[in-house]
Amino acid sequence: MSAADMMEQRRNTRMTRSLILLTIFGLLALFFALNFRIVVVNGPSMEPTYKHGDRLLMTTAYWLFGPVQKGDVVVIMRPTGELLIKRVAALAGEQVPRAYWSPLVYMMGGRVPEGHIFVVGDNLERSEDSRQIGAIPLSYVQGKIVGGRRELP
């Protein structure tokens, strides 16, 4: 094999590696763009955990982080199109913790219906949540919060 042939082979190998890396990077970028989104906290309902203006990373790819579980912070889209960021307090079929009972929860029999979750804000005094609006259908859940950044003061 001549020196020119060896140089051509190295050049082809480098180009192939570059193309493979570029393809992998592109696929990862596409995956991220399709499955992750930044959401912004609006209002005081999740204080002190998250403050108004905090930016949070939401994923719709539950299989990466497991199904919705108690304690997860989820993003819910109401029929009006408004996004709510709340913590899951009870899952379908579970008893709602007594600390969250309200007249509406009492009317529900204290249990979360199948296909629904019960959510609350971390700031119970300033949160509109399942205590007032009832259990949330799982179909309203847009994603789970998997990371965030505090807004600078």
GROMACS .gro file of C-alpha atoms in nm:
model
  153
    1MET     CA    1   0.000   0.000   0.000
    2SER     CA    2   0.145   0.336  -0.099
    3ALA     CA    3   0.179   0.636   0.131
    4ALA     CA    4  -0.093   0.818  -0.069
    5ASP     CA    5  -0.333   0.526  -0.020
    6MET     CA    6  -0.263   0.519   0.355
    7MET     CA    7  -0.328   0.894   0.383
    8GLU     CA    8  -0.654   0.857   0.188
    9GLN     CA    9  -0.762   0.572   0.417
   10ARG     CA   10  -0.691   0.783   0.731
   11ARG     CA   11  -0.883   1.075   0.584
   12ASN     CA   12  -1.182   0.848   0.510
   13THR     CA   13  -1.166   0.703   0.863
   14ARG     CA   14  -1.164   1.054   1.016
   15MET     CA   15  -1.454   1.164   0.798
   16THR     CA   16  -1.652   0.852   0.893
   17ARG     CA   17  -1.589   0.914   1.265
   18SER     CA   18  -1.686   1.279   1.229
   19LEU     CA   19  -2.005   1.186   1.048
   20ILE     CA   20  -2.095   0.930   1.316
   21LEU     CA   21  -2.032   1.183   1.597
   22LEU     CA   22  -2.231   1.450   1.416
   23THR     CA   23  -2.522   1.207   1.368
   24ILE     CA   24  -2.516   1.106   1.736
   25PHE     CA   25  -2.506   1.470   1.846
   26GLY     CA   26  -2.795   1.555   1.611
   27LEU     CA   27  -3.006   1.266   1.738
   28LEU     CA   28  -2.941   1.366   2.101
   29ALA     CA   29  -3.030   1.727   2.026
   30LEU     CA   30  -3.352   1.616   1.854
   31PHE     CA   31  -3.440   1.386   2.146
   32PHE     CA   32  -3.382   1.670   2.393
   33ALA     CA   33  -3.586   1.917   2.187
   34LEU     CA   34  -3.880   1.675   2.162
   35ASN     CA   35  -3.878   1.553   2.525
   36PHE     CA   36  -3.764   1.846   2.740
   37ARG     CA   37  -3.894   2.198   2.786
   38ILE     CA   38  -3.828   2.496   3.010
   39VAL     CA   39  -4.127   2.615   3.213
   40VAL     CA   40  -4.140   2.927   3.430
   41VAL     CA   41  -4.301   2.936   3.775
   42ASN     CA   42  -4.590   3.183   3.784
   43GLY     CA   43  -4.701   3.287   4.131
   44PRO     CA   44  -4.624   3.189   4.491
   45SER     CA   45  -4.799   2.851   4.514
   46MET     CA   46  -4.477   2.643   4.516
   47GLU     CA   47  -4.281   2.859   4.762
   48PRO     CA   48  -4.041   2.801   4.928
   49THR     CA   49  -3.934   2.522   4.689
   50TYR     CA   50  -3.973   2.734   4.376
   51LYS     CA   51  -4.028   3.107   4.355
   52HIS     CA   52  -4.208   3.318   4.095
   53GLY     CA   53  -3.984   3.345   3.789
   54ASP     CA   54  -3.779   3.030   3.854
   55ARG     CA   55  -3.704   2.833   3.538
   56LEU     CA   56  -3.758   2.458   3.559
   57LEU     CA   57  -3.670   2.173   3.326
   58MET     CA   58  -3.970   1.956   3.245
   59THR     CA   59  -3.962   1.622   3.066
   60THR     CA   60  -4.243   1.445   2.888
   61ALA     CA   61  -4.030   1.129   2.868
   62TYR     CA   62  -4.156   0.969   3.190
   63TRP     CA   63  -3.990   0.639   3.108
   64LEU     CA   64  -3.652   0.809   3.169
   65PHE     CA   65  -3.743   0.904   3.525
   66GLY     CA   66  -4.022   0.661   3.609
   67PRO     CA   67  -4.399   0.710   3.620
   68VAL     CA   68  -4.564   0.991   3.815
   69GLN     CA   69  -4.518   0.917   4.186
   70LYS     CA   70  -4.609   1.079   4.516
   71GLY     CA   71  -4.374   1.368   4.584
   72ASP     CA   72  -4.306   1.442   4.216
   73VAL     CA   73  -4.351   1.796   4.094
   74VAL     CA   74  -4.560   1.791   3.777
   75VAL     CA   75  -4.678   2.041   3.518
   76ILE     CA   76  -5.051   2.031   3.449
   77MET     CA   77  -5.237   2.199   3.167
   78ARG     CA   78  -5.586   2.305   3.261
   79PRO     CA   79  -5.859   2.305   2.994
   80THR     CA   80  -5.812   2.685   2.978
   81GLY     CA   81  -5.453   2.633   2.860
   82GLU     CA   82  -5.307   2.760   3.189
   83LEU     CA   83  -5.007   2.567   3.321
   84LEU     CA   84  -4.993   2.473   3.688
   85ILE     CA   85  -4.685   2.343   3.867
   86LYS     CA   86  -4.782   2.129   4.167
   87ARG     CA   87  -4.661   1.842   4.386
   88VAL     CA   88  -4.833   1.503   4.373
   89ALA     CA   89  -4.984   1.425   4.715
   90ALA     CA   90  -5.183   1.109   4.628
   91LEU     CA   91  -5.222   0.871   4.334
   92ALA     CA   92  -5.527   0.696   4.187
   93GLY     CA   93  -5.706   0.480   4.441
   94GLU     CA   94  -5.520   0.627   4.739
   95GLN     CA   95  -5.667   0.807   5.036
   96VAL     CA   96  -5.602   1.183   5.031
   97PRO     CA   97  -5.388   1.275   5.336
   98ARG     CA   98  -5.607   1.433   5.607
   99ALA     CA   99  -5.396   1.751   5.601
  100TYR     CA  100  -5.536   1.824   5.254
  101TRP     CA  101  -5.902   1.754   5.316
  102SER     CA  102  -6.150   2.020   5.205
  103PRO     CA  103  -6.525   2.009   5.137
  104LEU     CA  104  -6.449   1.900   4.780
  105VAL     CA  105  -6.221   1.617   4.898
  106TYR     CA  106  -6.491   1.510   5.142
  107MET     CA  107  -6.741   1.498   4.851
  108MET     CA  108  -6.493   1.277   4.660
  109GLY     CA  109  -6.505   1.034   4.952
  110GLY     CA  110  -6.145   1.115   5.040
  111ARG     CA  111  -6.006   0.892   4.765
  112VAL     CA  112  -5.842   0.977   4.435
  113PRO     CA  113  -6.045   0.838   4.141
  114GLU     CA  114  -5.883   0.601   3.892
  115GLY     CA  115  -5.691   0.780   3.619
  116HIS     CA  116  -5.639   1.087   3.839
  117ILE     CA  117  -5.385   1.237   4.080
  118PHE     CA  118  -5.425   1.472   4.375
  119VAL     CA  119  -5.188   1.769   4.366
  120VAL     CA  120  -5.107   2.054   4.604
  121GLY     CA  121  -4.878   2.353   4.607
  122ASP     CA  122  -4.597   2.363   4.861
  123ASN     CA  123  -4.737   2.696   4.987
  124LEU     CA  124  -5.076   2.566   5.101
  125GLU     CA  125  -5.206   2.909   5.205
  126ARG     CA  126  -5.152   3.055   4.856
  127SER     CA  127  -5.215   2.761   4.625
  128GLU     CA  128  -5.508   2.676   4.404
  129ASP     CA  129  -5.485   2.298   4.379
  130SER     CA  130  -5.682   1.975   4.410
  131ARG     CA  131  -5.832   2.094   4.737
  132GLN     CA  132  -6.031   2.349   4.534
  133ILE     CA  133  -6.040   2.210   4.179
  134GLY     CA  134  -6.054   1.838   4.250
  135ALA     CA  135  -5.843   1.545   4.138
  136ILE     CA  136  -5.654   1.602   3.812
  137PRO     CA  137  -5.691   1.359   3.519
  138LEU     CA  138  -5.355   1.206   3.426
  139SER     CA  139  -5.420   1.322   3.070
  140TYR     CA  140  -5.372   1.682   3.193
  141VAL     CA  141  -5.017   1.607   3.311
  142GLN     CA  142  -4.775   1.759   3.061
  143GLY     CA  143  -4.456   1.641   3.229
  144LYS     CA  144  -4.242   1.603   3.538
  145ILE     CA  145  -3.994   1.858   3.671
  146VAL     CA  146  -3.643   1.712   3.661
  147GLY     CA  147  -3.431   2.022   3.720
  148GLY     CA  148  -3.443   2.393   3.775
  149ARG     CA  149  -3.265   2.719   3.825
  150ARG     CA  150  -3.350   2.996   4.066
  151GLU     CA  151  -3.413   3.341   3.928
  152LEU     CA  152  -3.142   3.581   4.042
  153PRO     CA  153  -3.264   3.833   4.305
   0.00000   0.00000   0.00000
